[in-house]
Amino acid sequence: MSQTTDAYVEAAVRRFDEALNRARFQTVKCGDAPDDWEWIGTVGGNSEPATISLTNDFPFAAPRVVLPQRVDEIDWHQMPDGSLCLWNAHSLGSQPWLDGDGLLARIEEWIAHAEAGWVDDMPQLDLEAYNNLWLEVRDGQWFTPILAIDDWEQIAGGWFRTTPPDENGLLTVTSAQLSEPATPAPPRNKKKRRAGLSTQNRPNKFLNGIAIDLGKVTKPFIFTEQLAEEAGANGPLIVAMLEARRPVLFAARYTRDEAVGFIGFWFESTKDGITRRCFPVAERRYAQQRRAGWHAATLSDRKVSVIGAGSIGSHLADLLHRSGVNDLTIHDFDVLFPGNLTRHAASPAFVGASKTTAVRETANLRTPEHPIKTSTSVRGLNEAVQLLRDQDLVVDCTGDRLTWQLLLAAAEVTGRSFLHVAVIGHGQVGRVDICPPLEGADPVAESVVQPLAATEWEAGCGDPVSPTPPTAVAETAAMGARFAIRMLAGESVLPAGESRELFPVLP
């Protein structure tokens, strides 16, 4: 550390030391670095012994607090090393531990909750923290293997198979609801293993797993005996698989209060005996739905068409799909080129495909159960009229004035409005226009932008390359998606739309 940072940290440690000394904690260790410091004292009405020490991240990390009389107990908000978890992640920003009296009060509060059995505790679903989470180091970074499942019903109540961990540590379910695997042959004898016939070091082509339900958990540590009990009649088969040096996975569902959580365990036979590793089990479908926003339930049965799968249309369609629009059609005829990727929402894996296919397949990688529909561009007044009548909302993202005029005519025939979303002046202004405006309102005033001479050209029909910044595309698409979501949900919006300056001064 520099002298300036040294002085800052040293002052924080000194103030913390003085506060604990005033509370009759004794300084038993001290030094130049924060992790050289340690204090002992008592807390609570029963004068329970406590040890407080620092890490080198202090004052930007909480002190380590241990209650020696409880260090061997298994309890909520107490890590496997015996240290107490006194604050959740949302309360760390104010550094509450810097108030010595507040720290001691928090420890006493922890003791009171523990004595009461954590009856009012939040149902935090973080059992991995208590069960020695499996951590690996790759390229200097810590990571943990993760089992990804679509939902619990995919694997519930039976055997399943997964891939081995990939380069990111991901285990993917390849088949589920299987009958029990065949009992493997016992390991070969030592002479044959010496002769090179052992399969111990061969990589596994797949992994066998079993899904079990632990029910309501009352303590955060899951004992191996609990897993064996829930495995029931599968116990002998699991033992045989381990003896044959085949890893076995357990994917476990549990509840805490009314909340549902998942946890995984990897068992494997090694030269040192049976090893047990804990890893997260991540459910995809419901986890994504919980993050889709509070409009998602309302949007799930709405029918929307996005015309134009270019930069604006791809991002807007992606946002609507993420937000819960399950019946979504995107219209275009163009092909995705490498240069489009700077401003487009699609994955580079789909270069060469139609833009509609690229948007659909990119979304399918995330949410395959509700695929986006694709169609060609809207051609002719009859098609436009039918589209406005059939869909709950049509959004024009083409930036093409002929398409806009076509939809204006269809709106006049049907008496229905559509959204027109565009970036104006190569990123100077983002606009969302309701066409025609609701409630007879006047249209949004025409955007005044500075002219920009074309300087870059590529193959095509006379169009220069637009220097529109990707941020202008993303912000305008988000504006359009917000209007679409609120209109689909029946909420009030600005009746004519919105115009927003993005990059009004060009270089």
Coordinates of C-alpha atoms in Angstrom, one line a residue:
M1 CA 0.0 0.0 0.0
S2 CA 1.0 3.6 -0.5
Q3 CA 1.7 5.9 2.5
T4 CA -1.7 7.5 1.9
T5 CA -3.6 4.3 1.9
D6 CA -1.5 3.0 4.8
A7 CA -2.5 6.0 6.8
Y8 CA -6.2 5.6 6.0
V9 CA -6.3 2.0 7.0
E10 CA -4.2 2.5 10.1
A11 CA -6.5 5.3 11.3
A12 CA -9.6 3.0 10.7
V13 CA -7.9 0.2 12.7
R14 CA -7.0 2.5 15.5
R15 CA -10.5 3.9 15.8
F16 CA -11.9 0.4 15.8
D17 CA -9.4 -0.7 18.5
E18 CA -10.3 2.3 20.7
A19 CA -14.0 1.5 20.4
L20 CA -13.5 -2.1 21.4
N21 CA -11.2 -1.2 24.3
R22 CA -13.9 1.2 25.6
A23 CA -16.3 -1.8 25.5
R24 CA -13.7 -3.7 27.7
F25 CA -12.4 -5.9 24.9
Q26 CA -8.7 -6.6 25.3
T27 CA -6.3 -6.2 22.4
V28 CA -4.4 -9.5 22.3
K29 CA -2.7 -9.1 18.9
C30 CA -1.6 -6.0 16.9
G31 CA 0.7 -5.2 14.1
D32 CA 1.2 -3.3 10.8
A33 CA -1.5 -5.0 8.8
P34 CA -5.2 -5.3 9.7
D35 CA -5.0 -9.1 9.9
D36 CA -2.4 -8.8 12.6
W37 CA -5.1 -7.6 15.0
E38 CA -7.3 -9.6 17.4
W39 CA -9.4 -8.8 20.5
I40 CA -11.1 -10.9 23.1
G41 CA -14.0 -10.0 25.4
T42 CA -17.5 -10.9 26.4
V43 CA -21.0 -10.0 25.0
G44 CA -24.6 -10.4 26.1
G45 CA -26.2 -10.7 29.5
N46 CA -24.5 -14.1 30.1
S47 CA -21.0 -12.6 29.3
E48 CA -20.4 -15.0 26.5
P49 CA -16.8 -15.0 25.3
A50 CA -16.1 -13.6 21.9
T51 CA -13.1 -13.2 19.6
I52 CA -12.9 -10.5 17.0
S53 CA -10.2 -10.2 14.3
L54 CA -9.7 -8.4 11.0
T55 CA -8.9 -9.3 7.5
N56 CA -6.6 -7.3 5.2
D57 CA -9.7 -6.0 3.4
F58 CA -10.7 -4.0 6.5
P59 CA -12.3 -1.4 6.8
F60 CA -14.1 -2.5 3.6
A61 CA -14.8 -6.0 4.9
A62 CA -16.5 -6.9 8.2
P63 CA -14.5 -8.2 11.2
R64 CA -14.4 -11.9 11.8
V65 CA -16.4 -12.7 14.9
V66 CA -16.3 -16.1 16.6
L67 CA -18.1 -17.2 19.7
P68 CA -15.8 -20.0 21.0
Q69 CA -18.6 -21.8 23.0
R70 CA -20.6 -22.2 19.7
V71 CA -17.8 -22.8 17.3
D72 CA -18.6 -26.5 16.9
E73 CA -22.4 -25.9 16.6
I74 CA -24.3 -26.0 13.3
D75 CA -26.5 -23.0 13.0
W76 CA -27.8 -20.5 10.6
H77 CA -25.7 -17.5 9.9
Q78 CA -22.6 -19.3 11.1
M79 CA -20.0 -20.3 8.6
P80 CA -18.2 -23.7 8.7
D81 CA -15.2 -22.1 10.3
G82 CA -17.3 -20.8 13.2
S83 CA -17.4 -17.2 12.2
L84 CA -20.8 -15.3 12.4
C85 CA -22.6 -13.8 9.4
L86 CA -23.9 -10.6 11.0
W87 CA -25.1 -8.6 7.9
N88 CA -26.6 -9.5 4.6
A89 CA -25.2 -8.2 1.4
H90 CA -27.6 -5.3 1.2
S91 CA -26.5 -3.7 4.4
L92 CA -22.7 -3.8 3.8
G93 CA -22.4 -0.5 2.0
S94 CA -22.8 1.6 5.1
Q95 CA -19.9 -0.3 6.8
P96 CA -21.9 -0.8 10.1
W97 CA -19.1 -2.6 11.8
L98 CA -17.1 0.6 12.1
D99 CA -19.3 1.5 15.0
G100 CA -17.8 -0.6 17.7
D101 CA -20.9 -0.3 20.0
G102 CA -23.1 -1.2 17.0
L103 CA -21.0 -4.2 16.2
L104 CA -21.3 -5.6 19.8
A105 CA -25.1 -4.9 19.7
R106 CA -25.3 -6.8 16.5
I107 CA -23.5 -9.8 18.0
E108 CA -25.9 -9.7 20.9
E109 CA -28.8 -9.6 18.5
W110 CA -27.4 -12.6 16.7
I111 CA -27.2 -14.5 20.0
A112 CA -30.8 -13.7 20.8
H113 CA -32.0 -14.9 17.4
A114 CA -30.0 -18.1 17.7
E115 CA -31.4 -18.8 21.2
A116 CA -34.9 -18.3 19.8
G117 CA -34.3 -20.7 16.9
W118 CA -34.3 -18.0 14.2
V119 CA -38.1 -18.0 14.2
D120 CA -38.4 -14.7 12.3
D121 CA -35.5 -15.4 10.0
M122 CA -35.7 -14.8 6.2
P123 CA -35.9 -18.0 4.3
Q124 CA -32.4 -17.6 2.7
L125 CA -31.7 -20.5 0.4
D126 CA -27.9 -20.5 0.7
L127 CA -27.1 -24.0 2.0
E128 CA -24.0 -24.2 -0.2
A129 CA -22.3 -21.6 2.1
Y130 CA -22.6 -24.0 5.0
N131 CA -21.6 -27.2 3.2
N132 CA -18.1 -26.5 2.1
L133 CA -18.8 -25.2 -1.4
W134 CA -16.7 -26.9 -4.1
L135 CA -14.2 -24.3 -5.4
E136 CA -11.7 -24.6 -8.2
V137 CA -9.1 -22.2 -9.6
R138 CA -8.8 -21.7 -13.3
D139 CA -6.7 -18.9 -15.0
G140 CA -6.3 -17.3 -11.6
Q141 CA -10.0 -17.1 -10.9
W142 CA -12.2 -19.0 -8.4
F143 CA -15.2 -20.8 -9.8
T144 CA -17.6 -23.6 -8.8
P145 CA -19.2 -26.3 -10.9
I146 CA -23.0 -25.8 -11.4
L147 CA -25.7 -28.2 -12.3
A148 CA -28.2 -26.5 -14.6
I149 CA -31.8 -27.8 -14.8
D150 CA -34.8 -26.5 -16.6
D151 CA -37.0 -27.1 -13.6
W152 CA -37.1 -29.6 -10.8
E153 CA -39.8 -31.6 -12.5
Q154 CA -37.3 -32.4 -15.2
I155 CA -35.3 -34.7 -12.9
A156 CA -37.6 -35.2 -9.8
G157 CA -37.9 -38.6 -8.3
G158 CA -35.4 -40.6 -10.3
W159 CA -32.0 -41.0 -11.9
F160 CA -30.6 -38.6 -14.5
R161 CA -27.4 -38.2 -16.5
T162 CA -25.3 -35.1 -17.0
T163 CA -22.3 -34.1 -19.0
P164 CA -19.0 -33.8 -17.0
P165 CA -18.2 -30.2 -16.1
D166 CA -17.3 -28.1 -19.2
E167 CA -14.7 -25.4 -19.3
N168 CA -17.0 -23.1 -17.3
G169 CA -17.8 -25.8 -14.8
L170 CA -21.3 -26.3 -16.1
L171 CA -23.0 -29.7 -15.8
T172 CA -25.9 -30.1 -18.3
V173 CA -28.7 -32.7 -18.0
T174 CA -28.7 -34.9 -21.0
S175 CA -31.4 -37.4 -20.0
A176 CA -33.8 -37.7 -17.0
Q177 CA -36.5 -39.8 -15.4
L178 CA -34.4 -42.8 -16.0
S179 CA -34.7 -46.3 -14.6
E180 CA -31.8 -47.1 -12.2
P181 CA -28.5 -47.7 -13.9
A182 CA -27.1 -51.2 -14.2
T183 CA -24.9 -52.3 -11.3
P184 CA -21.3 -51.8 -12.5
A185 CA -18.7 -54.5 -12.4
P186 CA -16.4 -54.4 -9.3
P187 CA -13.0 -52.9 -9.9
R188 CA -10.3 -55.1 -11.4
N189 CA -7.7 -56.7 -9.2
K190 CA -4.4 -55.0 -8.5
K191 CA -2.3 -57.1 -10.9
K192 CA -4.6 -56.2 -13.8
R193 CA -4.5 -52.5 -12.8
R194 CA -0.7 -52.6 -12.8
A195 CA -0.9 -54.1 -16.3
G196 CA -2.6 -51.0 -17.5
L197 CA -6.2 -52.3 -17.5
S198 CA -7.5 -50.0 -14.9
T199 CA -10.2 -47.5 -15.9
Q200 CA -9.8 -45.3 -12.8
N201 CA -8.2 -42.4 -14.7
R202 CA -10.3 -42.5 -17.8
P203 CA -12.5 -39.4 -18.2
N204 CA -16.2 -40.0 -17.6
K205 CA -18.3 -39.7 -20.7
F206 CA -21.3 -38.9 -18.5
L207 CA -22.2 -38.7 -14.9
N208 CA -25.1 -40.5 -13.1
G209 CA -27.2 -38.5 -10.7
I210 CA -30.2 -39.1 -8.5
A211 CA -32.8 -36.5 -7.5
I212 CA -34.1 -36.6 -3.9
D213 CA -36.3 -34.4 -1.8
L214 CA -35.0 -33.4 1.7
G215 CA -38.3 -31.7 2.7
K216 CA -38.1 -29.0 5.3
V217 CA -34.6 -28.3 6.6
T218 CA -34.1 -27.1 10.2
K219 CA -30.3 -27.0 10.2
P220 CA -28.1 -25.7 7.4
F221 CA -25.6 -28.6 7.2
I222 CA -26.7 -31.6 5.2
F223 CA -25.3 -34.8 6.6
T224 CA -24.3 -37.6 4.2
E225 CA -26.6 -39.9 6.3
Q226 CA -29.6 -37.7 5.3
L227 CA -28.8 -38.1 1.6
A228 CA -28.4 -41.9 2.0
E229 CA -31.7 -42.1 3.9
E230 CA -33.5 -40.3 1.1
A231 CA -31.8 -42.5 -1.6
G232 CA -33.6 -45.4 0.1
A233 CA -33.4 -48.6 -1.9
N234 CA -30.9 -47.1 -4.3
G235 CA -28.2 -47.2 -1.5
P236 CA -26.5 -50.5 -2.6
L237 CA -26.4 -49.4 -6.2
I238 CA -24.8 -46.1 -5.2
V239 CA -22.2 -48.0 -3.1
A240 CA -21.4 -50.3 -6.0
M241 CA -21.0 -47.3 -8.4
L242 CA -18.6 -45.6 -6.0
E243 CA -16.6 -48.9 -5.5
A244 CA -16.3 -49.1 -9.3
R245 CA -14.8 -45.5 -9.1
R246 CA -17.8 -43.9 -10.8
P247 CA -18.8 -40.5 -9.4
V248 CA -22.4 -40.2 -8.2
L249 CA -24.3 -36.9 -8.1
F250 CA -27.1 -36.0 -5.7
A251 CA -29.4 -33.2 -6.7
A252 CA -31.6 -32.3 -3.6
R253 CA -34.7 -30.1 -3.3
Y254 CA -35.4 -28.6 0.1
T255 CA -37.8 -26.1 1.7
R256 CA -37.2 -23.4 4.3
D257 CA -40.5 -21.9 5.4
E258 CA -42.4 -21.7 2.1
A259 CA -39.4 -21.1 -0.1
V260 CA -37.9 -23.8 -2.2
G261 CA -34.1 -24.3 -2.8
F262 CA -31.7 -26.8 -4.4
I263 CA -28.3 -28.1 -3.6
G264 CA -26.0 -30.7 -5.2
F265 CA -23.4 -33.1 -3.9
W266 CA -20.7 -35.0 -5.8
F267 CA -19.4 -38.3 -4.3
E268 CA -16.4 -40.0 -5.7
S269 CA -14.0 -42.7 -4.6
T270 CA -10.3 -41.7 -4.4
K271 CA -7.2 -43.2 -3.0
D272 CA -8.0 -41.4 0.2
G273 CA -11.5 -42.7 0.5
I274 CA -14.9 -41.3 -0.5
T275 CA -14.7 -37.5 -1.2
R276 CA -17.8 -35.3 -1.0
R277 CA -18.1 -32.0 -2.8
C278 CA -21.0 -29.5 -2.6
F279 CA -22.1 -27.5 -5.7
P280 CA -25.1 -25.3 -6.6
V281 CA -28.1 -26.6 -8.5
A282 CA -29.5 -23.8 -10.7
E283 CA -33.1 -24.0 -11.9
R284 CA -33.6 -22.0 -15.1
R285 CA -37.3 -21.6 -15.9
Y286 CA -38.7 -20.2 -12.7
A287 CA -35.6 -18.3 -11.8
Q288 CA -35.9 -16.4 -15.1
Q289 CA -39.6 -15.8 -14.6
R290 CA -38.9 -14.3 -11.2
R291 CA -36.6 -11.8 -12.8
A292 CA -38.9 -10.8 -15.8
G293 CA -40.5 -7.9 -14.0
W294 CA -43.9 -7.4 -12.4
H295 CA -45.6 -7.0 -15.8
A296 CA -44.6 -10.6 -16.9
A297 CA -47.9 -12.3 -15.9
T298 CA -50.0 -9.7 -17.7
L299 CA -47.8 -9.9 -20.8
S300 CA -47.7 -13.7 -21.1
D301 CA -50.8 -13.9 -23.3
R302 CA -50.3 -10.7 -25.3
K303 CA -49.7 -10.9 -29.1
V304 CA -47.0 -8.6 -30.4
S305 CA -45.4 -8.1 -33.8
V306 CA -42.1 -6.2 -34.2
I307 CA -41.5 -5.1 -37.8
G308 CA -37.8 -4.8 -38.5
A309 CA -35.1 -7.1 -37.1
G310 CA -32.2 -4.7 -37.4
S311 CA -30.4 -3.0 -34.5
I312 CA -33.5 -1.3 -32.9
G313 CA -35.9 -4.2 -33.6
S314 CA -33.5 -6.9 -32.4
H315 CA -33.0 -5.2 -29.0
L316 CA -36.6 -4.3 -28.6
A317 CA -37.8 -7.8 -29.4
D318 CA -35.3 -9.3 -27.1
L319 CA -36.4 -7.0 -24.2
L320 CA -40.1 -7.8 -24.8
H321 CA -39.3 -11.5 -24.8
R322 CA -37.2 -11.3 -21.6
S323 CA -40.1 -9.3 -20.0
G324 CA -42.7 -12.1 -20.6
V325 CA -44.2 -11.6 -24.0
N326 CA -44.5 -15.2 -25.1
D327 CA -46.5 -14.7 -28.3
L328 CA -44.0 -12.5 -30.2
T329 CA -43.4 -12.3 -34.0
I330 CA -40.6 -10.5 -35.7
H331 CA -40.8 -9.5 -39.3
D332 CA -37.8 -8.9 -41.7
F333 CA -36.1 -10.3 -44.8
D334 CA -32.6 -9.1 -44.3
V335 CA -29.5 -11.2 -43.5
L336 CA -27.2 -10.8 -40.5
F337 CA -23.7 -9.7 -41.6
P338 CA -20.6 -9.4 -39.3
G339 CA -20.8 -5.6 -39.4
N340 CA -24.3 -5.7 -37.9
L341 CA -23.1 -7.3 -34.7
T342 CA -21.8 -4.0 -33.2
R343 CA -25.4 -2.8 -32.8
H344 CA -27.4 -6.0 -33.1
A345 CA -28.7 -8.2 -30.2
A346 CA -28.1 -11.5 -32.0
S347 CA -25.2 -13.9 -31.2
P348 CA -22.3 -13.9 -33.6
A349 CA -23.0 -17.6 -34.0
F350 CA -25.8 -16.7 -36.4
V351 CA -24.0 -14.6 -38.9
G352 CA -25.3 -15.5 -42.4
A353 CA -28.7 -16.4 -41.2
S354 CA -31.7 -14.1 -41.6
K355 CA -31.9 -11.5 -39.0
T356 CA -35.3 -12.9 -37.8
T357 CA -33.7 -16.3 -37.4
A358 CA -30.7 -14.9 -35.6
V359 CA -33.0 -13.0 -33.1
R360 CA -35.2 -16.1 -32.6
E361 CA -32.3 -18.5 -32.0
T362 CA -30.4 -16.2 -29.7
A363 CA -33.6 -15.9 -27.6
N364 CA -34.0 -19.7 -27.7
L365 CA -30.7 -20.2 -26.1
R366 CA -32.2 -18.5 -23.1
T367 CA -35.9 -19.3 -23.1
P368 CA -36.6 -22.3 -25.5
E369 CA -40.1 -23.0 -24.2
H370 CA -41.5 -19.8 -25.9
P371 CA -39.8 -19.4 -29.3
I372 CA -40.1 -16.2 -31.1
K373 CA -42.0 -16.5 -34.4
T374 CA -40.5 -15.2 -37.6
S375 CA -42.0 -13.7 -40.8
T376 CA -41.0 -11.7 -43.8
S377 CA -41.5 -8.0 -44.1
V378 CA -45.0 -6.6 -44.2
R379 CA -46.1 -6.0 -47.8
G380 CA -49.3 -4.4 -48.9
L381 CA -52.1 -2.7 -47.2
N382 CA -54.2 -5.8 -46.7
E383 CA -51.4 -7.5 -44.8
A384 CA -50.8 -4.4 -42.7
V385 CA -54.5 -4.1 -41.8
Q386 CA -54.8 -7.8 -40.9
L387 CA -51.7 -7.5 -38.7
L388 CA -53.0 -4.5 -36.7
R389 CA -56.3 -6.3 -36.2
D390 CA -54.8 -9.6 -35.1
Q391 CA -52.1 -8.3 -32.8
D392 CA -52.4 -6.6 -29.4
L393 CA -49.6 -4.3 -30.5
V394 CA -47.5 -3.7 -33.6
V395 CA -44.1 -2.0 -33.3
D396 CA -42.4 -0.5 -36.4
C397 CA -38.6 -0.5 -36.0
T398 CA -37.6 -0.5 -39.7
G399 CA -36.6 3.2 -39.9
D400 CA -38.2 3.0 -43.4
R401 CA -40.6 5.8 -44.3
L402 CA -42.6 3.6 -46.8
T403 CA -43.3 1.0 -44.1
W404 CA -44.3 3.8 -41.8
Q405 CA -46.7 5.3 -44.4
L406 CA -48.1 1.8 -45.0
L407 CA -48.8 1.3 -41.3
L408 CA -50.3 4.8 -41.0
A409 CA -52.8 3.9 -43.7
A410 CA -53.6 0.6 -42.0
A411 CA -54.1 2.5 -38.7
E412 CA -56.6 4.8 -40.4
V413 CA -58.5 1.8 -41.8
T414 CA -58.6 -0.1 -38.5
G415 CA -58.8 2.8 -36.0
R416 CA -55.9 1.3 -34.1
S417 CA -52.5 2.8 -33.2
F418 CA -49.0 1.3 -33.5
L419 CA -45.6 2.2 -32.2
H420 CA -42.9 3.7 -34.3
V421 CA -39.4 3.5 -32.7
A422 CA -36.4 5.1 -34.4
V423 CA -33.0 6.7 -33.9
I424 CA -32.8 10.1 -35.7
G425 CA -29.8 11.9 -37.0
H426 CA -27.4 8.9 -36.5
G427 CA -27.8 8.9 -32.8
Q428 CA -28.7 12.5 -32.0
V429 CA -32.3 11.7 -31.0
G430 CA -34.2 8.6 -29.9
R431 CA -38.0 8.7 -30.6
V432 CA -41.0 6.6 -29.7
D433 CA -44.1 7.8 -31.6
I434 CA -47.7 6.5 -31.0
C435 CA -49.3 6.6 -34.5
P436 CA -51.8 8.1 -34.5
P437 CA -51.5 9.6 -31.0
L438 CA -54.0 8.5 -28.3
E439 CA -56.8 10.6 -27.1
G440 CA -56.5 12.9 -30.1
A441 CA -53.3 14.4 -28.9
D442 CA -50.9 16.3 -31.1
P443 CA -47.9 14.3 -32.4
V444 CA -44.5 14.7 -30.8
A445 CA -42.7 17.7 -32.3
E446 CA -40.4 16.9 -35.2
S447 CA -36.8 16.3 -34.1
V448 CA -34.3 18.9 -35.2
V449 CA -30.9 17.4 -35.9
Q450 CA -27.6 18.5 -37.4
P451 CA -26.9 17.2 -40.9
L452 CA -24.2 14.6 -41.2
A453 CA -22.3 13.9 -44.5
A454 CA -21.8 10.2 -45.4
T455 CA -18.1 9.2 -45.1
E456 CA -18.2 5.4 -45.0
W457 CA -19.8 3.1 -47.6
E458 CA -20.3 -0.6 -48.0
A459 CA -21.9 -2.9 -50.6
G460 CA -25.6 -2.3 -50.8
C461 CA -28.3 -0.2 -52.4
G462 CA -26.8 3.3 -52.0
D463 CA -26.9 3.5 -48.2
P464 CA -23.9 4.8 -46.3
V465 CA -22.8 3.2 -43.0
S466 CA -24.5 5.0 -40.2
P467 CA -22.2 6.0 -37.3
T468 CA -25.1 5.6 -34.8
P469 CA -23.5 4.7 -31.4
P470 CA -24.6 1.3 -29.9
T471 CA -25.7 3.1 -26.8
A472 CA -28.2 5.2 -28.8
V473 CA -29.7 2.0 -30.2
A474 CA -29.9 0.4 -26.8
E475 CA -31.5 3.4 -25.1
T476 CA -34.0 4.0 -27.9
A477 CA -35.0 0.3 -27.9
A478 CA -35.5 0.4 -24.2
M479 CA -37.7 3.4 -24.5
G480 CA -39.8 1.6 -27.1
A481 CA -40.0 -1.5 -25.0
R482 CA -41.1 0.5 -22.0
F483 CA -43.9 2.1 -24.0
A484 CA -44.9 -1.3 -25.4
I485 CA -45.0 -3.0 -22.0
R486 CA -47.1 -0.2 -20.4
M487 CA -49.6 -0.1 -23.3
L488 CA -49.9 -3.9 -23.3
A489 CA -50.5 -3.8 -19.5
G490 CA -53.2 -1.2 -19.9
E491 CA -51.2 1.5 -18.1
S492 CA -51.2 5.2 -19.0
V493 CA -48.5 6.5 -21.3
L494 CA -47.7 9.8 -22.9
P495 CA -50.4 9.9 -25.6
A496 CA -48.2 10.8 -28.5
G497 CA -44.9 9.2 -27.4
E498 CA -41.5 10.6 -26.4
S499 CA -38.5 12.2 -27.9
R500 CA -35.1 12.2 -26.1
E501 CA -31.8 13.9 -27.0
L502 CA -29.1 11.3 -26.9
F503 CA -26.0 12.7 -28.6
P504 CA -27.1 16.1 -29.8
V505 CA -23.6 17.5 -30.6
L506 CA -21.8 15.6 -33.3
P507 CA -18.0 15.7 -33.6

